[in-house]
mmCIF file of C-alpha atoms in Angstrom:
data_model
loop_
_atom_site.group_PDB
_atom_site.id
_atom_site.type_symbol
_atom_site.label_atom_id
_atom_site.label_comp_id
_atom_site.label_asym_id
_atom_site.label_seq_id
_atom_site.Cartn_x
_atom_site.Cartn_y
_atom_site.Cartn_z
ATOM 1 C CA MET A 19 0.177 -74.535 53.473
ATOM 2 C CA ALA A 20 2.649 -73.366 50.541
ATOM 3 C CA LEU A 21 0.544 -70.560 48.198
ATOM 4 C CA GLN A 22 -2.166 -72.277 46.051
ATOM 5 C CA ALA A 23 -2.856 -70.980 42.411
ATOM 6 C CA ALA A 24 -1.590 -66.963 41.017
ATOM 7 C CA PHE A 25 -3.980 -64.901 39.152
ATOM 8 C CA VAL A 26 -2.416 -62.311 36.342
ATOM 9 C CA VAL A 27 -6.183 -60.337 35.764
ATOM 10 C CA PRO A 28 -6.741 -56.484 34.117
ATOM 11 C CA HIS A 29 -8.110 -53.588 36.199
ATOM 12 C CA PRO A 30 -10.241 -51.593 33.466
ATOM 13 C CA PRO A 31 -12.814 -49.478 36.072
ATOM 14 C CA LEU A 32 -15.278 -49.743 32.748
ATOM 15 C CA ILE A 33 -15.601 -53.536 33.295
ATOM 16 C CA ILE A 34 -17.774 -53.007 36.511
ATOM 17 C CA PRO A 35 -21.318 -52.128 34.980
ATOM 18 C CA ALA A 36 -22.216 -49.045 37.061
ATOM 19 C CA VAL A 37 -19.310 -47.537 34.691
ATOM 20 C CA GLY A 38 -20.094 -48.959 32.037
ATOM 21 C CA ARG A 39 -23.199 -48.397 31.104
ATOM 22 C CA GLY A 40 -23.354 -51.494 28.616
ATOM 23 C CA LYS A 41 -20.521 -50.297 26.629
ATOM 24 C CA GLU A 42 -18.475 -53.052 28.914
ATOM 25 C CA GLU A 43 -20.272 -55.563 26.581
ATOM 26 C CA LEU A 44 -17.158 -54.455 24.533
ATOM 27 C CA ILE A 45 -14.863 -56.706 26.381
ATOM 28 C CA ARG A 46 -17.185 -59.277 27.079
ATOM 29 C CA ALA A 47 -14.173 -62.384 25.955
ATOM 30 C CA THR A 48 -12.248 -59.933 29.224
ATOM 31 C CA ILE A 49 -15.020 -61.062 31.470
ATOM 32 C CA ASP A 50 -16.145 -64.225 30.679
ATOM 33 C CA SER A 51 -12.269 -64.862 31.450
ATOM 34 C CA TYR A 52 -12.346 -63.042 34.317
ATOM 35 C CA ASP A 53 -15.777 -65.033 35.533
ATOM 36 C CA GLU A 54 -13.757 -67.963 35.025
ATOM 37 C CA VAL A 55 -11.028 -66.711 37.243
ATOM 38 C CA ALA A 56 -12.883 -66.136 40.375
ATOM 39 C CA ARG A 57 -14.188 -69.840 39.410
ATOM 40 C CA GLN A 58 -11.253 -70.884 39.244
ATOM 41 C CA ILE A 59 -9.849 -69.021 42.369
ATOM 42 C CA ALA A 60 -14.041 -70.413 44.282
ATOM 43 C CA ALA A 61 -12.848 -73.991 43.480
ATOM 44 C CA LEU A 62 -9.636 -73.221 45.551
ATOM 45 C CA GLU A 63 -11.803 -72.143 48.813
ATOM 46 C CA PRO A 64 -9.428 -69.637 49.842
ATOM 47 C CA GLN A 65 -8.575 -68.296 53.581
ATOM 48 C CA THR A 66 -6.738 -65.367 51.831
ATOM 49 C CA ILE A 67 -6.140 -64.302 48.441
ATOM 50 C CA ILE A 68 -2.804 -61.511 48.093
ATOM 51 C CA VAL A 69 -3.351 -58.664 45.859
ATOM 52 C CA THR A 70 -1.034 -56.381 44.405
ATOM 53 C CA SER A 71 -2.038 -53.345 43.329
ATOM 54 C CA PRO A 72 -0.011 -50.444 41.842
ATOM 55 C CA HIS A 73 -3.235 -48.211 42.390
ATOM 56 C CA ALA A 74 -2.352 -49.001 46.203
ATOM 57 C CA THR A 75 -0.794 -47.286 48.441
ATOM 58 C CA ALA A 76 3.067 -46.632 46.103
ATOM 59 C CA TYR A 77 6.243 -44.991 47.721
ATOM 60 C CA ARG A 78 9.452 -45.145 45.272
ATOM 61 C CA ASP A 79 11.529 -47.064 48.876
ATOM 62 C CA TYR A 80 8.976 -48.882 51.190
ATOM 63 C CA PHE A 81 6.445 -51.360 50.051
ATOM 64 C CA HIS A 82 3.541 -50.645 51.318
ATOM 65 C CA ILE A 83 1.674 -53.490 52.706
ATOM 66 C CA SER A 84 -2.163 -52.516 53.943
ATOM 67 C CA PRO A 85 -2.771 -52.144 58.334
ATOM 68 C CA GLY A 86 -5.510 -51.987 60.318
ATOM 69 C CA THR A 87 -8.681 -55.099 60.013
ATOM 70 C CA SER A 88 -11.159 -53.591 56.850
ATOM 71 C CA ALA A 89 -11.225 -52.104 54.632
ATOM 72 C CA HIS A 90 -14.150 -49.915 51.596
ATOM 73 C CA GLY A 91 -14.413 -49.247 48.815
ATOM 74 C CA ASP A 92 -16.211 -47.852 45.852
ATOM 75 C CA MET A 93 -16.059 -46.145 42.384
ATOM 76 C CA ARG A 94 -17.284 -43.475 43.349
ATOM 77 C CA ARG A 95 -14.285 -41.803 41.693
ATOM 78 C CA PHE A 96 -15.563 -43.280 38.178
ATOM 79 C CA ASP A 97 -18.892 -42.003 37.906
ATOM 80 C CA ALA A 98 -20.271 -44.604 39.530
ATOM 81 C CA PRO A 99 -20.788 -43.523 43.523
ATOM 82 C CA ASP A 100 -24.150 -46.178 44.129
ATOM 83 C CA THR A 101 -21.035 -49.111 43.796
ATOM 84 C CA ASP A 102 -20.200 -50.523 48.056
ATOM 85 C CA LEU A 103 -16.909 -52.996 48.731
ATOM 86 C CA THR A 104 -15.761 -53.899 52.439
ATOM 87 C CA CYS A 105 -13.532 -56.430 52.561
ATOM 88 C CA THR A 106 -11.512 -57.992 55.839
ATOM 89 C CA TYR A 107 -7.974 -57.670 55.966
ATOM 90 C CA ASP A 108 -6.227 -61.088 57.251
ATOM 91 C CA THR A 109 -4.294 -59.392 59.434
ATOM 92 C CA GLU A 110 -1.795 -62.115 60.828
ATOM 93 C CA LEU A 111 -0.149 -63.108 57.545
ATOM 94 C CA ALA A 112 -0.310 -59.154 56.668
ATOM 95 C CA ASN A 113 2.409 -58.880 60.331
ATOM 96 C CA ARG A 114 4.159 -61.583 59.331
ATOM 97 C CA ILE A 115 5.531 -60.680 56.010
ATOM 98 C CA SER A 116 6.467 -57.336 58.018
ATOM 99 C CA THR A 117 7.664 -59.343 60.414
ATOM 100 C CA LEU A 118 10.064 -61.633 57.466
ATOM 101 C CA ALA A 119 10.895 -58.513 55.393
ATOM 102 C CA ALA A 120 12.233 -56.119 58.588
ATOM 103 C CA ALA A 121 14.548 -59.128 59.666
ATOM 104 C CA GLU A 122 16.730 -58.579 56.600
ATOM 105 C CA ASP A 123 15.847 -55.051 56.829
ATOM 106 C CA PHE A 124 14.120 -55.090 53.540
ATOM 107 C CA PRO A 125 11.937 -51.441 52.630
ATOM 108 C CA ALA A 126 8.069 -53.641 53.823
ATOM 109 C CA GLY A 127 5.665 -53.370 56.092
ATOM 110 C CA THR A 128 2.924 -51.177 56.716
ATOM 111 C CA GLU A 129 3.707 -47.708 58.074
ATOM 112 C CA GLY A 130 2.813 -45.049 55.503
ATOM 113 C CA GLU A 131 -0.511 -45.508 54.961
ATOM 114 C CA ARG A 132 -1.839 -42.508 52.572
ATOM 115 C CA ASP A 133 -5.185 -43.813 51.683
ATOM 116 C CA PRO A 134 -7.874 -46.502 53.850
ATOM 117 C CA SER A 135 -9.929 -46.786 50.808
ATOM 118 C CA ILE A 136 -9.736 -49.710 48.299
ATOM 119 C CA ASP A 137 -8.714 -48.510 45.092
ATOM 120 C CA HIS A 138 -9.185 -49.447 41.727
ATOM 121 C CA GLY A 139 -6.958 -51.701 41.020
ATOM 122 C CA THR A 140 -8.045 -54.143 44.235
ATOM 123 C CA TYR A 141 -12.030 -52.846 44.267
ATOM 124 C CA ILE A 142 -12.842 -55.070 41.009
ATOM 125 C CA PRO A 143 -10.790 -58.516 41.084
ATOM 126 C CA LEU A 144 -12.890 -59.165 44.017
ATOM 127 C CA TYR A 145 -16.045 -57.481 42.625
ATOM 128 C CA PHE A 146 -15.246 -60.603 40.555
ATOM 129 C CA VAL A 147 -14.468 -62.888 42.896
ATOM 130 C CA ASP A 148 -17.958 -61.898 45.566
ATOM 131 C CA LYS A 149 -20.191 -62.893 42.564
ATOM 132 C CA PHE A 150 -18.804 -67.211 43.735
ATOM 133 C CA TYR A 151 -17.803 -66.794 46.569
ATOM 134 C CA ARG A 152 -16.704 -64.403 49.893
ATOM 135 C CA ASP A 153 -15.224 -67.009 52.621
ATOM 136 C CA TYR A 154 -11.798 -65.155 52.280
ATOM 137 C CA GLU A 155 -9.902 -62.476 53.418
ATOM 138 C CA VAL A 156 -7.461 -59.941 52.087
ATOM 139 C CA VAL A 157 -3.299 -59.017 52.235
ATOM 140 C CA ARG A 158 -3.550 -55.707 50.347
ATOM 141 C CA ILE A 159 -0.011 -54.487 48.875
ATOM 142 C CA GLY A 160 1.024 -51.406 46.640
ATOM 143 C CA LEU A 161 4.750 -51.798 44.434
ATOM 144 C CA SER A 162 7.178 -49.424 44.692
ATOM 145 C CA GLY A 163 9.900 -47.533 42.512
ATOM 146 C CA TYR A 164 12.363 -50.315 43.182
ATOM 147 C CA GLY A 165 13.374 -52.719 39.809
ATOM 148 C CA PRO A 166 12.935 -55.830 39.118
ATOM 149 C CA LEU A 167 14.055 -57.534 41.566
ATOM 150 C CA GLU A 168 13.337 -55.549 44.561
ATOM 151 C CA HIS A 169 9.400 -56.883 43.394
ATOM 152 C CA TYR A 170 10.735 -60.360 42.863
ATOM 153 C CA HIS A 171 11.959 -60.794 46.005
ATOM 154 C CA LEU A 172 8.856 -59.446 47.829
ATOM 155 C CA GLY A 173 6.568 -62.527 46.411
ATOM 156 C CA GLN A 174 9.663 -65.039 47.653
ATOM 157 C CA ILE A 175 8.486 -62.752 51.417
ATOM 158 C CA ILE A 176 5.517 -63.556 50.617
ATOM 159 C CA ALA A 177 5.593 -67.232 49.729
ATOM 160 C CA GLN A 178 7.444 -68.099 53.335
ATOM 161 C CA ALA A 179 4.584 -66.818 55.138
ATOM 162 C CA VAL A 180 2.018 -67.595 53.862
ATOM 163 C CA GLU A 181 4.227 -71.096 54.068
ATOM 164 C CA GLU A 182 5.078 -69.988 58.387
ATOM 165 C CA ILE A 183 1.348 -69.295 59.158
ATOM 166 C CA ASP A 184 0.278 -72.683 57.089
ATOM 167 C CA ARG A 185 -2.328 -69.276 55.339
ATOM 168 C CA ARG A 186 -4.992 -71.613 52.830
ATOM 169 C CA ALA A 187 -3.587 -68.889 50.309
ATOM 170 C CA VAL A 188 -3.727 -67.321 46.169
ATOM 171 C CA LEU A 189 -1.945 -63.916 44.739
ATOM 172 C CA VAL A 190 -4.036 -62.244 42.354
ATOM 173 C CA ALA A 191 -1.282 -59.761 40.627
ATOM 174 C CA SER A 192 -4.051 -56.754 39.350
ATOM 175 C CA GLY A 193 -2.108 -54.560 36.160
ATOM 176 C CA ASP A 194 -3.382 -53.536 33.023
ATOM 177 C CA LEU A 195 -0.514 -53.767 29.896
ATOM 178 C CA SER A 196 -0.182 -51.643 27.917
ATOM 179 C CA HIS A 197 -2.201 -47.558 27.878
ATOM 180 C CA LYS A 198 -1.291 -47.144 24.342
ATOM 181 C CA LEU A 199 -3.055 -49.192 21.965
ATOM 182 C CA THR A 200 -4.916 -47.307 20.082
ATOM 183 C CA HIS A 201 -5.112 -43.813 18.408
ATOM 184 C CA ASP A 202 -8.498 -42.747 19.960
ATOM 185 C CA GLY A 203 -8.098 -44.145 22.827
ATOM 186 C CA PRO A 204 -7.162 -41.777 26.016
ATOM 187 C CA TYR A 205 -3.595 -42.353 25.681
ATOM 188 C CA GLY A 206 -3.322 -42.669 22.436
ATOM 189 C CA PHE A 207 -0.450 -44.724 19.911
ATOM 190 C CA ALA A 208 2.723 -46.521 20.329
ATOM 191 C CA ALA A 209 4.177 -48.688 18.450
ATOM 192 C CA GLU A 210 5.785 -50.900 22.227
ATOM 193 C CA GLY A 211 2.147 -50.657 23.248
ATOM 194 C CA PRO A 212 0.762 -53.523 21.709
ATOM 195 C CA VAL A 213 4.522 -55.548 21.301
ATOM 196 C CA PHE A 214 4.342 -55.035 24.335
ATOM 197 C CA ASP A 215 0.893 -56.780 25.221
ATOM 198 C CA GLY A 216 1.831 -59.333 23.042
ATOM 199 C CA GLN A 217 4.854 -60.263 24.089
ATOM 200 C CA ILE A 218 4.446 -60.232 27.596
ATOM 201 C CA THR A 219 0.943 -62.389 27.607
ATOM 202 C CA GLU A 220 3.467 -64.806 25.682
ATOM 203 C CA ALA A 221 5.717 -65.045 28.420
ATOM 204 C CA MET A 222 2.731 -65.434 30.962
ATOM 205 C CA ALA A 223 2.197 -68.567 28.538
ATOM 206 C CA GLN A 224 4.488 -69.770 28.183
ATOM 207 C CA GLY A 225 4.674 -69.536 32.622
ATOM 208 C CA ASP A 226 8.357 -67.861 31.679
ATOM 209 C CA PHE A 227 8.990 -65.129 34.478
ATOM 210 C CA LEU A 228 12.557 -64.925 33.587
ATOM 211 C CA ARG A 229 11.372 -62.652 30.775
ATOM 212 C CA ILE A 230 9.448 -60.748 33.001
ATOM 213 C CA LEU A 231 11.913 -60.212 35.081
ATOM 214 C CA GLY A 232 14.721 -58.899 31.098
ATOM 215 C CA PHE A 233 11.791 -55.956 30.617
ATOM 216 C CA ASP A 234 14.044 -53.091 29.399
ATOM 217 C CA GLU A 235 12.349 -49.606 31.500
ATOM 218 C CA GLY A 236 12.926 -47.388 28.518
ATOM 219 C CA PHE A 237 10.784 -49.623 26.360
ATOM 220 C CA CYS A 238 8.424 -50.327 28.888
ATOM 221 C CA ASP A 239 8.523 -46.039 29.851
ATOM 222 C CA LYS A 240 7.232 -45.961 26.488
ATOM 223 C CA ALA A 241 4.045 -48.478 25.825
ATOM 224 C CA ALA A 242 3.218 -47.125 28.932
ATOM 225 C CA GLU A 243 2.662 -50.161 30.487
ATOM 226 C CA CYS A 244 0.691 -50.376 34.281
ATOM 227 C CA GLY A 245 1.453 -53.829 36.077
ATOM 228 C CA LEU A 246 4.407 -54.780 35.067
ATOM 229 C CA ARG A 247 6.300 -54.796 38.850
ATOM 230 C CA SER A 248 2.913 -56.466 39.792
ATOM 231 C CA PHE A 249 3.305 -59.863 38.012
ATOM 232 C CA GLN A 250 7.241 -59.564 39.379
ATOM 233 C CA ILE A 251 6.316 -59.874 42.313
ATOM 234 C CA MET A 252 3.852 -62.611 41.460
ATOM 235 C CA ALA A 253 6.882 -63.807 40.078
ATOM 236 C CA GLY A 254 9.147 -64.264 42.932
ATOM 237 C CA ALA A 255 6.103 -66.624 45.398
ATOM 238 C CA LEU A 256 6.440 -68.589 42.232
ATOM 239 C CA ASP A 257 10.147 -69.526 42.429
ATOM 240 C CA GLY A 258 10.950 -73.020 42.474
ATOM 241 C CA LYS A 259 7.563 -74.029 42.620
ATOM 242 C CA SER A 260 6.207 -75.844 38.704
ATOM 243 C CA VAL A 261 3.908 -73.919 37.231
ATOM 244 C CA ASP A 262 1.150 -75.073 34.680
ATOM 245 C CA ALA A 263 0.377 -72.519 32.746
ATOM 246 C CA ARG A 264 -2.813 -70.889 31.437
ATOM 247 C CA LEU A 265 -3.621 -68.144 29.557
ATOM 248 C CA LEU A 266 -7.393 -67.212 29.331
#
C-alpha cells in the first residue's frame, strides 16, 4: 500500500473554540477548509496519520520521531485547560522509518525525546480529524536544522516505509505560512510576508514541489515562515507520484 494522500494545514491556536472563545469565527473560511480536509481523510479511512510538525521535538542535526505507544496533549498553554486529546502511535511504522534511516546513516530516529506531550502543531490537525474519524494511529515527526534536500529525503524514506509494511496512510504537513502579515499582529508586518504566502500557496495549488525546495533562506527568515520544512518533507513523500493538487 502506498501513501494515499497528503495535506498541508495550518495550526493557529485561535481555531480551537476553547482558545478562540468566539474569535475563531473570524477565520471561518479556514475552519470550513479544515473540516473539508478532515472529511477527505475520513473518507480514505487511513490506518495511520503521519504528522510533521514544526512544534514537535526538533534538533539542528536530527529528525525526531516520537517514541512510545501513545501521547496526550491539551491547549493549556493557550489558556484552555479543559481540552484533551490522546492518540495511539503506530510503533511499527515509526520503527520502520527509523530502521530505513539508520541503514543509510540518515539522521532520523526515536532518540532524544524532550517532551512527550502532543504539541499544538499536531493537536490542531488531529482535533479536526477526530470530528469525523477516530480509527487511526499516529506517527509524529519533528523538523530539523537541515536544508531542503534532507527534509525532502526524509519524505522519501517515509513513503518507502509506508509501502514496505503495506500501511494505508496519509501525511499531514502541519505548518503556518508567514507570521508577519499585519501591523497589528503579534509579530508585526514585513513586506516579505504576504509575498511568501502568495508564492507558497501558488506553488501548492500547482503541485510545483521543486519551487518549494528553492525558496531563498534570507527571504524566508524575513517572512517569518513556520511550515516550509514540513512542506518539503511532504514533497519528498510524494516524489515520483502523480499528484492532483487542490487549494482549499
